[in-house]
JSON list of C-alpha atoms in Angstrom, two decimals:
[
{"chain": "L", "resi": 13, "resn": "UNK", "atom": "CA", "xyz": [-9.86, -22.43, -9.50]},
{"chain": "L", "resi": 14, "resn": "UNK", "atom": "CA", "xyz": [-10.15, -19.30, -8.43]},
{"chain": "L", "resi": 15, "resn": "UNK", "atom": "CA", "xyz": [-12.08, -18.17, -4.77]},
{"chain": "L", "resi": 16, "resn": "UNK", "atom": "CA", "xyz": [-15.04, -15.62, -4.59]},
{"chain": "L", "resi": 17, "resn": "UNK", "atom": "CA", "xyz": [-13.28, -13.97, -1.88]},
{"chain": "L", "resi": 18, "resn": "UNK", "atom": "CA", "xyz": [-15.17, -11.19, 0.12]},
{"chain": "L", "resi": 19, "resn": "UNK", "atom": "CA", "xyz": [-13.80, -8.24, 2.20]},
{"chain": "L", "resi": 20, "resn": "UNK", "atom": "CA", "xyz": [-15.20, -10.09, 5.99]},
{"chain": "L", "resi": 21, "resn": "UNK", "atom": "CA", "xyz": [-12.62, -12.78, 4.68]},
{"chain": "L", "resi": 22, "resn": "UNK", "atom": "CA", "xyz": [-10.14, -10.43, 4.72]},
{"chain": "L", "resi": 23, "resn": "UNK", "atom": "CA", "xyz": [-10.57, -9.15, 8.11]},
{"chain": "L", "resi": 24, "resn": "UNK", "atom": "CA", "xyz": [-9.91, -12.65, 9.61]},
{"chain": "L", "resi": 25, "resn": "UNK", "atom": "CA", "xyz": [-6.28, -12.39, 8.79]},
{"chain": "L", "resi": 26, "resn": "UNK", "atom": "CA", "xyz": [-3.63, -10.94, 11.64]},
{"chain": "L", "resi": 27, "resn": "UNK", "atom": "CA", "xyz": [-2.44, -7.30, 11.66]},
{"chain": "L", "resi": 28, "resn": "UNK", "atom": "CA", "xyz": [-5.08, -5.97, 8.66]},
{"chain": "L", "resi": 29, "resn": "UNK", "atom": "CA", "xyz": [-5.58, -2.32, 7.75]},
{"chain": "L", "resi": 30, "resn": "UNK", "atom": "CA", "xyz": [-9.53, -2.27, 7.91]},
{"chain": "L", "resi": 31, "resn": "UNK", "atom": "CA", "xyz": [-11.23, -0.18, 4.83]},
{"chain": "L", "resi": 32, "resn": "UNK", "atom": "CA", "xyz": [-11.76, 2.66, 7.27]},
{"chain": "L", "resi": 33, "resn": "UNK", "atom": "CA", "xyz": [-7.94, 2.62, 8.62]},
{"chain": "L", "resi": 34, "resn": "UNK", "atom": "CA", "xyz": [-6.84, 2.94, 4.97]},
{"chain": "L", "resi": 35, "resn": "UNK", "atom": "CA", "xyz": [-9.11, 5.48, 4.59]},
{"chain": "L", "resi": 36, "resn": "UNK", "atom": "CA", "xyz": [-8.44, 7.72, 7.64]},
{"chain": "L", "resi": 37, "resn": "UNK", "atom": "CA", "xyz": [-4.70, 7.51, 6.66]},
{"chain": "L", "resi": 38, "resn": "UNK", "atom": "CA", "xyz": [-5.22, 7.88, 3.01]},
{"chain": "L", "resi": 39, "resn": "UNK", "atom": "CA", "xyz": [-6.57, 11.45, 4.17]},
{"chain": "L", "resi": 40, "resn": "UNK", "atom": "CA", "xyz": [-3.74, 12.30, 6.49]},
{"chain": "L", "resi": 41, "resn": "UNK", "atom": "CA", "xyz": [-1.71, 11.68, 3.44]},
{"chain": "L", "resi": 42, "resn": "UNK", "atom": "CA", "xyz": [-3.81, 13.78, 1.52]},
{"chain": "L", "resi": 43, "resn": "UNK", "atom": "CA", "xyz": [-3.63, 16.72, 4.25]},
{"chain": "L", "resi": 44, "resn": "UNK", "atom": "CA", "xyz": [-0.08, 16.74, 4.58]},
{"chain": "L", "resi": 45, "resn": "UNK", "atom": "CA", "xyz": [0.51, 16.57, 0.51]},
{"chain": "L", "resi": 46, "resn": "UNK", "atom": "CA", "xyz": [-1.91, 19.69, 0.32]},
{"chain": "L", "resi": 47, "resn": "UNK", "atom": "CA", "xyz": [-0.65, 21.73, -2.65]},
{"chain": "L", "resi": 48, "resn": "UNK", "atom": "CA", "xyz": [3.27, 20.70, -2.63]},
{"chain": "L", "resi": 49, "resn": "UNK", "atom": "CA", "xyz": [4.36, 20.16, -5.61]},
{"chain": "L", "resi": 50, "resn": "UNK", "atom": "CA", "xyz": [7.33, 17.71, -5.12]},
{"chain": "L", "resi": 51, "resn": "UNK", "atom": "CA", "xyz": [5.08, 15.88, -2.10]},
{"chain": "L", "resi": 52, "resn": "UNK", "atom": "CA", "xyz": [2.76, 15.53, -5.24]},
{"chain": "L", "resi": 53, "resn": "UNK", "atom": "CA", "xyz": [5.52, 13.77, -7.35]},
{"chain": "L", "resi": 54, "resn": "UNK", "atom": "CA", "xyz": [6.12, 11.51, -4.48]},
{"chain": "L", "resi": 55, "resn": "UNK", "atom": "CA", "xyz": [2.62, 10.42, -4.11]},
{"chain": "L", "resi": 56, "resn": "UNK", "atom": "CA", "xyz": [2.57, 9.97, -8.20]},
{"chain": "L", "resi": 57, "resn": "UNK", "atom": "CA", "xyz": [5.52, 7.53, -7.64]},
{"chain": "L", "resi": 58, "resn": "UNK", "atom": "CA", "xyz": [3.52, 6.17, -4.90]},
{"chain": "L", "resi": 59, "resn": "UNK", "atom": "CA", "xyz": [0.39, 5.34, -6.80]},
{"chain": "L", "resi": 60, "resn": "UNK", "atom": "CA", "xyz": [2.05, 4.30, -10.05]},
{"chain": "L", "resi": 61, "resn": "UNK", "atom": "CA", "xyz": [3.80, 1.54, -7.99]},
{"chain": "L", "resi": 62, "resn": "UNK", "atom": "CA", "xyz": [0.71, 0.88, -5.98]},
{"chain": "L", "resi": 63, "resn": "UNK", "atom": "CA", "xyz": [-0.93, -0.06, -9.13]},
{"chain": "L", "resi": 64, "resn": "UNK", "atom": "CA", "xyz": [2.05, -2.35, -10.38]},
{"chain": "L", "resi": 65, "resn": "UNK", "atom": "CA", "xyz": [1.76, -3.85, -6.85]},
{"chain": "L", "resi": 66, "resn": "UNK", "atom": "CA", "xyz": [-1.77, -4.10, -6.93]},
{"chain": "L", "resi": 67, "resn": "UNK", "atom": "CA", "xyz": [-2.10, -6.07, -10.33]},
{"chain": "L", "resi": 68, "resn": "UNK", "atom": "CA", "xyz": [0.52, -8.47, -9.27]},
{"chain": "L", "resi": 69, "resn": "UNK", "atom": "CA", "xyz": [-1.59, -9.14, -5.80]},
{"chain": "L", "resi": 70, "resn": "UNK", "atom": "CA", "xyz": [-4.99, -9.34, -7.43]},
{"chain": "L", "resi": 71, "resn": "UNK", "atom": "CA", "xyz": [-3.76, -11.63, -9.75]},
{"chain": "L", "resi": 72, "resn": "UNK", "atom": "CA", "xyz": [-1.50, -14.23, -7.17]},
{"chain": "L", "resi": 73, "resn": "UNK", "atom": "CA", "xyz": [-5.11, -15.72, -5.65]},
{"chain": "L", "resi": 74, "resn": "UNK", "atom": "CA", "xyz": [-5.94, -17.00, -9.39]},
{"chain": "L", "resi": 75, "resn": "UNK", "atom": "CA", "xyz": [-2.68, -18.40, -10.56]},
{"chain": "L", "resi": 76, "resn": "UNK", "atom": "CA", "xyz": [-1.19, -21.56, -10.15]},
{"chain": "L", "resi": 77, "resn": "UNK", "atom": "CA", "xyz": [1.75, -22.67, -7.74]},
{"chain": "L", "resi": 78, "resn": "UNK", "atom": "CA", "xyz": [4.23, -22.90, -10.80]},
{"chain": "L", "resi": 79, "resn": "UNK", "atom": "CA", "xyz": [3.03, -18.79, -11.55]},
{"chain": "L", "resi": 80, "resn": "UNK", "atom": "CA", "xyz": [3.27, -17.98, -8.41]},
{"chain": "L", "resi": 81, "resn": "UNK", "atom": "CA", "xyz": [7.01, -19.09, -8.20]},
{"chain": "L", "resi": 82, "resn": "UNK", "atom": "CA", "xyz": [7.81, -17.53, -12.00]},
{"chain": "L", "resi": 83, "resn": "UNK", "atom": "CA", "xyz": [6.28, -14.11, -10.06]},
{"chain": "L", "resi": 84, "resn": "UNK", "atom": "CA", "xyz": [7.47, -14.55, -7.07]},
{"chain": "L", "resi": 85, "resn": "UNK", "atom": "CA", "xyz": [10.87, -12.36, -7.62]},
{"chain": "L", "resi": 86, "resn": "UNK", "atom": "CA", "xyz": [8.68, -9.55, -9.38]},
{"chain": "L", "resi": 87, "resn": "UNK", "atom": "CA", "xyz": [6.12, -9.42, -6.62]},
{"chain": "L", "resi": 88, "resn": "UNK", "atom": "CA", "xyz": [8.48, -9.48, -4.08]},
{"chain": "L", "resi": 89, "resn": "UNK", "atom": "CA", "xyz": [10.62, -6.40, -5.75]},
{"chain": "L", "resi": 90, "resn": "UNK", "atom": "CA", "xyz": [7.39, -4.53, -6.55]},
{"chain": "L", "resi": 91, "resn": "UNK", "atom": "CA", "xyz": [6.45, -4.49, -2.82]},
{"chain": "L", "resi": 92, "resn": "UNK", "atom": "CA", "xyz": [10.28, -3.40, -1.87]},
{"chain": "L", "resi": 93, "resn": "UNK", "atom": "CA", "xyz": [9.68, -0.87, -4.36]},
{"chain": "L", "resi": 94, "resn": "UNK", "atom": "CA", "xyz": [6.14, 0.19, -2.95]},
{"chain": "L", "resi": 95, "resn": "UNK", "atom": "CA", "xyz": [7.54, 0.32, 0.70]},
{"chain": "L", "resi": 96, "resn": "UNK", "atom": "CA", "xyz": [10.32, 2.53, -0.39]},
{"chain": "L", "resi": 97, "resn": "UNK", "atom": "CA", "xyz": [8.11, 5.12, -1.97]},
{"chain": "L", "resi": 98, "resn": "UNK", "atom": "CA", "xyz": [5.85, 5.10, 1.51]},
{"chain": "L", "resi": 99, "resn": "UNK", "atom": "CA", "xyz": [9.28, 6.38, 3.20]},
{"chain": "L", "resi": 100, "resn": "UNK", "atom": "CA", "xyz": [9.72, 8.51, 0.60]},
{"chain": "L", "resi": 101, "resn": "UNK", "atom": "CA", "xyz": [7.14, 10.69, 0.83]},
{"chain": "L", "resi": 102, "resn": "UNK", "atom": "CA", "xyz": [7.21, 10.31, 4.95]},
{"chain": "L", "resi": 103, "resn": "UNK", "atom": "CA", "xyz": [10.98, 11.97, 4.64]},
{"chain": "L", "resi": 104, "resn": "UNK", "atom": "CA", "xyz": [9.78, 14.45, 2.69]},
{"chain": "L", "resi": 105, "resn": "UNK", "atom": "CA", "xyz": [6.98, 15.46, 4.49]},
{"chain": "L", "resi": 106, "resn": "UNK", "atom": "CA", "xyz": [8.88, 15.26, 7.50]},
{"chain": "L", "resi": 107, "resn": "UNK", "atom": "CA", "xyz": [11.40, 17.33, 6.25]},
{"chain": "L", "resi": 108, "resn": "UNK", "atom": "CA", "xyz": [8.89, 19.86, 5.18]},
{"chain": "L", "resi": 109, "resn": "UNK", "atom": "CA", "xyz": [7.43, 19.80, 9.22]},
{"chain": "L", "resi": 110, "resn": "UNK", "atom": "CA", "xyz": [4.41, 17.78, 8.73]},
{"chain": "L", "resi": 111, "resn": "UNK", "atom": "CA", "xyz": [4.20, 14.93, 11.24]},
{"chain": "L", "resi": 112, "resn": "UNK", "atom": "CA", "xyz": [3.67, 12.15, 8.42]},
{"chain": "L", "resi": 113, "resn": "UNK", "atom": "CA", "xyz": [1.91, 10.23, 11.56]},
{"chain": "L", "resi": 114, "resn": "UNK", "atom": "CA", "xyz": [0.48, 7.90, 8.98]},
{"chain": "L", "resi": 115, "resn": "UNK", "atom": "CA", "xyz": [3.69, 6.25, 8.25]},
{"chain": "L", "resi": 116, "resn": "UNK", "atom": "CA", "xyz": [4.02, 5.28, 11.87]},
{"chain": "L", "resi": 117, "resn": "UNK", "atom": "CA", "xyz": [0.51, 4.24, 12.14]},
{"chain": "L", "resi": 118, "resn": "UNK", "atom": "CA", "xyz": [1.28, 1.45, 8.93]},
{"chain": "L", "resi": 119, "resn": "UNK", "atom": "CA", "xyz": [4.10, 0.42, 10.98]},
{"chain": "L", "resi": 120, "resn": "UNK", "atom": "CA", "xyz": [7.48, -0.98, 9.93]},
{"chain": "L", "resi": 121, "resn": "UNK", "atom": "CA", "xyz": [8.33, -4.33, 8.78]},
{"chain": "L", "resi": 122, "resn": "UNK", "atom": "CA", "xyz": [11.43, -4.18, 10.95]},
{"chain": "L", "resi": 123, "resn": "UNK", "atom": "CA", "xyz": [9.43, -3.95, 13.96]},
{"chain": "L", "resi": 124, "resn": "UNK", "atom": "CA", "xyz": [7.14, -6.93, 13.20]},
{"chain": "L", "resi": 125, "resn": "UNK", "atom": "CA", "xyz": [7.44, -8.54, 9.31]},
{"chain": "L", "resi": 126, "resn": "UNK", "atom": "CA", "xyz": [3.13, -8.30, 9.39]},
{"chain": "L", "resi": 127, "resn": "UNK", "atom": "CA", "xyz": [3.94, -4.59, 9.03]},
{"chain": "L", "resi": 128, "resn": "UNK", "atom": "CA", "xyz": [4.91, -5.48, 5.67]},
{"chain": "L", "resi": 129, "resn": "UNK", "atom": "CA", "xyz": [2.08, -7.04, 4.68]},
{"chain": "L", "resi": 130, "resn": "UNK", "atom": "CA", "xyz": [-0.12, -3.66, 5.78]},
{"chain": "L", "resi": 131, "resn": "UNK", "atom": "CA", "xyz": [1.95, -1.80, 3.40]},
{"chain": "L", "resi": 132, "resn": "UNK", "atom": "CA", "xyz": [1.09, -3.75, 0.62]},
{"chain": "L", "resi": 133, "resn": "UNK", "atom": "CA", "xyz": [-2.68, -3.48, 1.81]},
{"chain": "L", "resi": 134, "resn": "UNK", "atom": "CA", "xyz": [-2.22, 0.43, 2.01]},
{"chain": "L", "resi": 135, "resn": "UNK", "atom": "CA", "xyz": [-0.46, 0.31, -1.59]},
{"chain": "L", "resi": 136, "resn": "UNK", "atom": "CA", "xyz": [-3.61, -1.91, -2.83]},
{"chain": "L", "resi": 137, "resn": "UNK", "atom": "CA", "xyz": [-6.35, 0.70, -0.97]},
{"chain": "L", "resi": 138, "resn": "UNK", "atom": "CA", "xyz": [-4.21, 3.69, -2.83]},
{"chain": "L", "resi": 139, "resn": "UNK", "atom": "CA", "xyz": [-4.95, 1.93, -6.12]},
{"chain": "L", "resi": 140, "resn": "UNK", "atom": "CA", "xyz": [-8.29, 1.03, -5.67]},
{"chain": "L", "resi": 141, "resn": "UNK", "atom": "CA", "xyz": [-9.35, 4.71, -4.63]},
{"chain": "L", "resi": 142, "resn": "UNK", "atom": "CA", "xyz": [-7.72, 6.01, -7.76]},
{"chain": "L", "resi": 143, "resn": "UNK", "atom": "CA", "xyz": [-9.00, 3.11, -9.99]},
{"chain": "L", "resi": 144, "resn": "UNK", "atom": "CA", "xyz": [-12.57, 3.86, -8.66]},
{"chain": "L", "resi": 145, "resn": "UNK", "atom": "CA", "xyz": [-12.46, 7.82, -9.28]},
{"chain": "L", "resi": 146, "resn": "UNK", "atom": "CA", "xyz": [-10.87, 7.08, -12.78]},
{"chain": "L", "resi": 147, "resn": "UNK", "atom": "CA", "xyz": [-14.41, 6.92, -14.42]}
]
């Protein structure tokens, strides 16, 4: 049976990436992308795999252990996949002179493996702002 999970229970977990975090870096992003057209097929990437990501996440709080483990793999390569494109478009921007401050600011899951878990957030936030303004 599924939980009616609200946002406040969210924020009681460790290293989180509060709606307003998401949304300061979501505009750095944005800034840095500006007009560029291959920064702009980087981000695509980005959100196409946010939204795989995010359909596999939504979903894990509703299905059963036995789902979970038939997922698992999938979820687990989806979020490999979602971190990848994040340093994707950081190198690129980078590359073009733009700080790509953001990046830092998600962290790295090499530095602390919670990192990893704010990329997935970030990937889920990306989603959800382009699932909203898709009306």
């Amino acid at each position: 049976m599924a939980a009616v999970y609200q946002y406040e229970d969210y924020l009681k977990n460790d290293k989180i990436l509060s709606f307003e975090e998401a949304m300061e870096i979501q505009k750095k992003m944005a800034e840095e992308i500006g007009m560029d057209e291959d920064a702009m097929d980087l981000y695509s990437e980005l959100i196409e795999t946010s939204i795989q990501y995010i359909q596999i996440r939504a979903k894990w709080s509703i299905l059963s252990k036995t789902e979970r483990g038939d997922l698992d793999q999938t979820r687990a390569l989806t979020h490999n996949s979602l971190i990848v494109k994040f340093n994707q478009l950081a190198r690129y921007l980078k590359k073009q002179g733009k700080e790509a401050a953001w990046r830092d600011q998600l962290g790295y899951k090499e530095d602390d493996k919670m990192n990893r878990k704010r990329i997935g957030d970030m990937g889920c936030f990306l989603a959800f702002v382009h699932g909203v303004n898709a009306r």
